[in-house]
mmCIF file of N, CA and C in Angstrom:
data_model
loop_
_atom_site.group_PDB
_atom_site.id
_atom_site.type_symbol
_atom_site.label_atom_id
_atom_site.label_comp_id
_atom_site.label_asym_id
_atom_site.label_seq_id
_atom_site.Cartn_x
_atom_site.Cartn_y
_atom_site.Cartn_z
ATOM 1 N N UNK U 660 1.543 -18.520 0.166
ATOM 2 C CA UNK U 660 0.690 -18.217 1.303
ATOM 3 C C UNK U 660 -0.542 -17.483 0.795
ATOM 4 N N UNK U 661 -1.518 -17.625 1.039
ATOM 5 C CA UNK U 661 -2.832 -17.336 0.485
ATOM 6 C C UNK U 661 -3.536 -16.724 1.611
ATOM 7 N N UNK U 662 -4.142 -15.175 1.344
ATOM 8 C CA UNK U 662 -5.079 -14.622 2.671
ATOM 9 C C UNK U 662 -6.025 -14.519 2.035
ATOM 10 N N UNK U 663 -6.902 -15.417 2.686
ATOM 11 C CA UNK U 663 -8.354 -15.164 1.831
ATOM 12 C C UNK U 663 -9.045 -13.847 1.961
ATOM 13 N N UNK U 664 -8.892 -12.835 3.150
ATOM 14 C CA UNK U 664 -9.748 -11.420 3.086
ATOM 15 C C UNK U 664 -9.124 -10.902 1.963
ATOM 16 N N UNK U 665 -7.655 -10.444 1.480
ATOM 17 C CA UNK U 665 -6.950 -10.213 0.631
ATOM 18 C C UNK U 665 -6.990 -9.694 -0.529
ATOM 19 N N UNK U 666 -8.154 -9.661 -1.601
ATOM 20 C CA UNK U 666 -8.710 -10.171 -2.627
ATOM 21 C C UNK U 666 -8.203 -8.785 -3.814
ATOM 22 N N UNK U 667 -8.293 -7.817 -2.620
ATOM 23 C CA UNK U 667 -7.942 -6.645 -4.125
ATOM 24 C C UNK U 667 -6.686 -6.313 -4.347
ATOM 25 N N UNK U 668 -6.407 -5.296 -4.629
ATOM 26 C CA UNK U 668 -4.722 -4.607 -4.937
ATOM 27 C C UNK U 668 -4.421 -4.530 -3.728
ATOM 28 N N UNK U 669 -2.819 -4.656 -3.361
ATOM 29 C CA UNK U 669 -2.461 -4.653 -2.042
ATOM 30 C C UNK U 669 -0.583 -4.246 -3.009
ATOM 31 N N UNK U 670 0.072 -4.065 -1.519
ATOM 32 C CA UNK U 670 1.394 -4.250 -1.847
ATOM 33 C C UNK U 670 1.903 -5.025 -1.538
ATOM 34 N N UNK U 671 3.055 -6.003 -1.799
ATOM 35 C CA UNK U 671 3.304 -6.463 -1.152
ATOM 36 C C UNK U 671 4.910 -6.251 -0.810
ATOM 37 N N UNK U 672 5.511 -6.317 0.355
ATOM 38 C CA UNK U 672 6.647 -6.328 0.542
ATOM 39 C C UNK U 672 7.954 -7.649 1.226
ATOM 40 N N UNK U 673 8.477 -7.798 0.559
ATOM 41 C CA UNK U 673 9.400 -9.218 0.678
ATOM 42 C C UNK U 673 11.085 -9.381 0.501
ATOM 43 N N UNK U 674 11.939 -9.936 1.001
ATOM 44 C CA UNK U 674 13.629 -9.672 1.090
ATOM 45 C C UNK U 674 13.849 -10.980 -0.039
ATOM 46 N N UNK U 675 14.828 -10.117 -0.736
ATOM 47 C CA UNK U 675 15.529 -11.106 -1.241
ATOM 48 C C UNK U 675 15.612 -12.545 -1.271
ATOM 49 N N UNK U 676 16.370 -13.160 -2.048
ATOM 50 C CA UNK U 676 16.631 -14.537 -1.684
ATOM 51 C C UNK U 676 18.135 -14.344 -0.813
ATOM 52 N N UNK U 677 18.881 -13.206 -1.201
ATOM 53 C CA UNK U 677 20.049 -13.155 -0.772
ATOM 54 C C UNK U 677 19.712 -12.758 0.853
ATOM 55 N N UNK U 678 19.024 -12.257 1.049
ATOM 56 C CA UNK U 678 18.642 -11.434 2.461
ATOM 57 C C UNK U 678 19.241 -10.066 2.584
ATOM 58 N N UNK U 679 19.426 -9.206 1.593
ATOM 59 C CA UNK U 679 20.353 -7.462 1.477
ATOM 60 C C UNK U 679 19.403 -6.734 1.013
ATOM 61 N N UNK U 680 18.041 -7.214 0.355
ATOM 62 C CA UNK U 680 17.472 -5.979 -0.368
ATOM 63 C C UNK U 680 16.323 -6.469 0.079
ATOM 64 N N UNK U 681 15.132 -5.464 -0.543
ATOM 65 C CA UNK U 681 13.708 -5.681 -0.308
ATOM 66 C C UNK U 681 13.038 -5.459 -1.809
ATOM 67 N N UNK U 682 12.041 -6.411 -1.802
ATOM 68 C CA UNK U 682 11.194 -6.345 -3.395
ATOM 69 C C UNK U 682 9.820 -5.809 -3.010
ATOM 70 N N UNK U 683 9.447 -4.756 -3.783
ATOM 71 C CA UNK U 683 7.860 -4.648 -3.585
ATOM 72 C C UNK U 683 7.495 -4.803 -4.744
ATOM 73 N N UNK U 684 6.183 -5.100 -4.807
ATOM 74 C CA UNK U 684 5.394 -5.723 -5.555
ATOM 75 C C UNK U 684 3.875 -5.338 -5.239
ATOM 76 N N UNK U 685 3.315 -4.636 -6.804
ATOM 77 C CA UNK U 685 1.696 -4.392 -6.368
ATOM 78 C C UNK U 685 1.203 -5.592 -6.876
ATOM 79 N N UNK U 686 0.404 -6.061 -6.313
ATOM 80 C CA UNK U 686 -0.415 -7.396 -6.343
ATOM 81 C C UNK U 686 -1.673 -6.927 -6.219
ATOM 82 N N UNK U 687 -2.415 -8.369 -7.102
ATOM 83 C CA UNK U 687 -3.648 -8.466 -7.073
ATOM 84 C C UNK U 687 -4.043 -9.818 -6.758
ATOM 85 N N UNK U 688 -4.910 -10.081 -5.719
ATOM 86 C CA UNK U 688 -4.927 -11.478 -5.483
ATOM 87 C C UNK U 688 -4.110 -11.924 -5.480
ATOM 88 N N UNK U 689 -3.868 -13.552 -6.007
ATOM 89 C CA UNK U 689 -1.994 -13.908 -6.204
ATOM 90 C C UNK U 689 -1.395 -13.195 -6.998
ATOM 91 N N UNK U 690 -1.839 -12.806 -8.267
ATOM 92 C CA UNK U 690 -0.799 -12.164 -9.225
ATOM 93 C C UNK U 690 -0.112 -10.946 -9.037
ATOM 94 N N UNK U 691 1.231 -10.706 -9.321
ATOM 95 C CA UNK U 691 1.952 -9.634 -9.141
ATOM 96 C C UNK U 691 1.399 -8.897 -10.564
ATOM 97 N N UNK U 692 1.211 -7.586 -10.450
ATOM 98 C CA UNK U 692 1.148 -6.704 -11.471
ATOM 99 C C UNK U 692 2.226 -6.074 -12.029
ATOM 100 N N UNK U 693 3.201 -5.449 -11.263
ATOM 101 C CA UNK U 693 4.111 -4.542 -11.431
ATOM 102 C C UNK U 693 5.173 -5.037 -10.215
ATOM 103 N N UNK U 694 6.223 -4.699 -10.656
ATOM 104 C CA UNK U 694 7.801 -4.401 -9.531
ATOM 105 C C UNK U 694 7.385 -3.220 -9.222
ATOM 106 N N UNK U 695 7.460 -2.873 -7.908
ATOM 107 C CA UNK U 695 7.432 -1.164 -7.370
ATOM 108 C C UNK U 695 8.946 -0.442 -6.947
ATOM 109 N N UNK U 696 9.504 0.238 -7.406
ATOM 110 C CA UNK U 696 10.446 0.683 -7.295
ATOM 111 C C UNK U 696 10.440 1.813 -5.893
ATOM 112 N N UNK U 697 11.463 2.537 -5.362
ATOM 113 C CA UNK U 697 11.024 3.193 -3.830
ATOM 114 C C UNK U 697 10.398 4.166 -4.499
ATOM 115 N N UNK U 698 10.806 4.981 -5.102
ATOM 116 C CA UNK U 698 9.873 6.133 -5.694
ATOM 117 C C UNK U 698 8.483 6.126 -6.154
ATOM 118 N N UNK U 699 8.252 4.723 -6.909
ATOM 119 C CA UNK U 699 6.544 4.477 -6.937
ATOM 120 C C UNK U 699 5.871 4.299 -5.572
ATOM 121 N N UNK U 700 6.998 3.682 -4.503
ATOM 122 C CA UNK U 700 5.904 3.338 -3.596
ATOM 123 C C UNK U 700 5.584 4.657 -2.990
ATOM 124 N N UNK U 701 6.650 5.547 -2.802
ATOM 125 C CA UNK U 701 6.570 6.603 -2.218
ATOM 126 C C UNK U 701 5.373 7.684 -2.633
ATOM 127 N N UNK U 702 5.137 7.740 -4.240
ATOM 128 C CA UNK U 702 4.491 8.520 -4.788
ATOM 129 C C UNK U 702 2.402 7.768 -4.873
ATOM 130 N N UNK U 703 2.648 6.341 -4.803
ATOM 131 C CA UNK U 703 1.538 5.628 -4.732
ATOM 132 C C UNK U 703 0.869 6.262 -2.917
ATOM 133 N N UNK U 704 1.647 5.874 -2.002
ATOM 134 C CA UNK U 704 1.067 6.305 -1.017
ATOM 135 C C UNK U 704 1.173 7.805 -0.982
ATOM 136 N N UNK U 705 1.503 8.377 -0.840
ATOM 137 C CA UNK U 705 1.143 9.927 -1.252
ATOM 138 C C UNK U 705 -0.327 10.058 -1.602
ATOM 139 N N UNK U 706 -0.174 9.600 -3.175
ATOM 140 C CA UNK U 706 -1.450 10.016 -3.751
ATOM 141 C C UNK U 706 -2.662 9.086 -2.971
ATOM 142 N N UNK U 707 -2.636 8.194 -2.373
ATOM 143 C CA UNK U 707 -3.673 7.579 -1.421
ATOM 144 C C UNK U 707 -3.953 8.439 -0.072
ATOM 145 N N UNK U 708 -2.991 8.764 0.625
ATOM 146 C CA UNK U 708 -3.167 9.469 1.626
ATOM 147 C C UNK U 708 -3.402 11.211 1.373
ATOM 148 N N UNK U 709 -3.196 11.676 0.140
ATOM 149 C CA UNK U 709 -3.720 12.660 -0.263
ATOM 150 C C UNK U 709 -5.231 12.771 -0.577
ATOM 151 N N UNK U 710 -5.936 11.622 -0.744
ATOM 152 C CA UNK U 710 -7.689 11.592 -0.562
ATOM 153 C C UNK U 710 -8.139 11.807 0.010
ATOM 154 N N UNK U 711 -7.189 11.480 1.438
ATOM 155 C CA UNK U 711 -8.345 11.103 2.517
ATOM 156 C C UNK U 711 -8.929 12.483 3.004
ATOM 157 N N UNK U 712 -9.723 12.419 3.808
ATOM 158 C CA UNK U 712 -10.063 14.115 4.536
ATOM 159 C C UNK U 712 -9.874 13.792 5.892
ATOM 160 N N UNK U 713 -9.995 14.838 6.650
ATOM 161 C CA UNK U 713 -10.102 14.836 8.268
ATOM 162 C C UNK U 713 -10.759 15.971 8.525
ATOM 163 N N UNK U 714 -12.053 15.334 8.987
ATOM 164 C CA UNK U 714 -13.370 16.531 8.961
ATOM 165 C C UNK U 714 -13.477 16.184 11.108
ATOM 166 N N UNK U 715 -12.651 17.722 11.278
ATOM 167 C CA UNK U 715 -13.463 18.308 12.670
ATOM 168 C C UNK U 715 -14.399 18.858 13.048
ATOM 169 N N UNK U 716 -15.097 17.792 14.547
ATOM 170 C CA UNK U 716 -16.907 18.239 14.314
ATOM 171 C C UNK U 716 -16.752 19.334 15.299
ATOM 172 N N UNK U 717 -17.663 19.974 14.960
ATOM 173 C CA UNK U 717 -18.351 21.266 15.047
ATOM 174 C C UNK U 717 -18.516 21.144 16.094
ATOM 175 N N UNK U 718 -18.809 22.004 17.374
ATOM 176 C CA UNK U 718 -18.599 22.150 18.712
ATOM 177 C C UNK U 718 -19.705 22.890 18.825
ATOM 178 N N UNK U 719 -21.022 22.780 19.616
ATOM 179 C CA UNK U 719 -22.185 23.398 19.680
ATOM 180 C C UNK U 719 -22.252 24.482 21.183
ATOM 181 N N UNK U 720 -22.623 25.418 20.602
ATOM 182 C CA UNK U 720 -22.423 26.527 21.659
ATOM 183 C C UNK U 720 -23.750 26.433 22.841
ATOM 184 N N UNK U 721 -24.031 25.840 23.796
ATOM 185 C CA UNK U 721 -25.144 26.445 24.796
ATOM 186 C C UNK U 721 -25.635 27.716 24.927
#
């Protein structure tokens, strides 16, 4: 299956052939880079959602 917006690193997540487990996979375009184990994924999003900021605007006094 091919998503053309898609194009950079993504994760991807997918079940077995058996249908009992789940595989992640960091991908790039089609190619898989790495197997992600739960602890990478856990620690990958972390450190992504640890960038971000949340800037509250300033409230102007009359």
């Amino acid at each position: 299956m091919s998503i053309g917006y898609m194009r950079g690193p993504r994760i991807c997540v997918s079940i077995t052939e058996d249908g009992k487990a789940f595989r992640r996979s960091l991908m790039y375009g089609e190619d898989t880079i790495c197997d992600l184990s739960p602890v990478d994924l856990i620690e990958l999003i972390m450190q992504a959602t640890s960038s971000l900021r949340y800037d509250v605007p300033k409230v102007r006094d009359n």
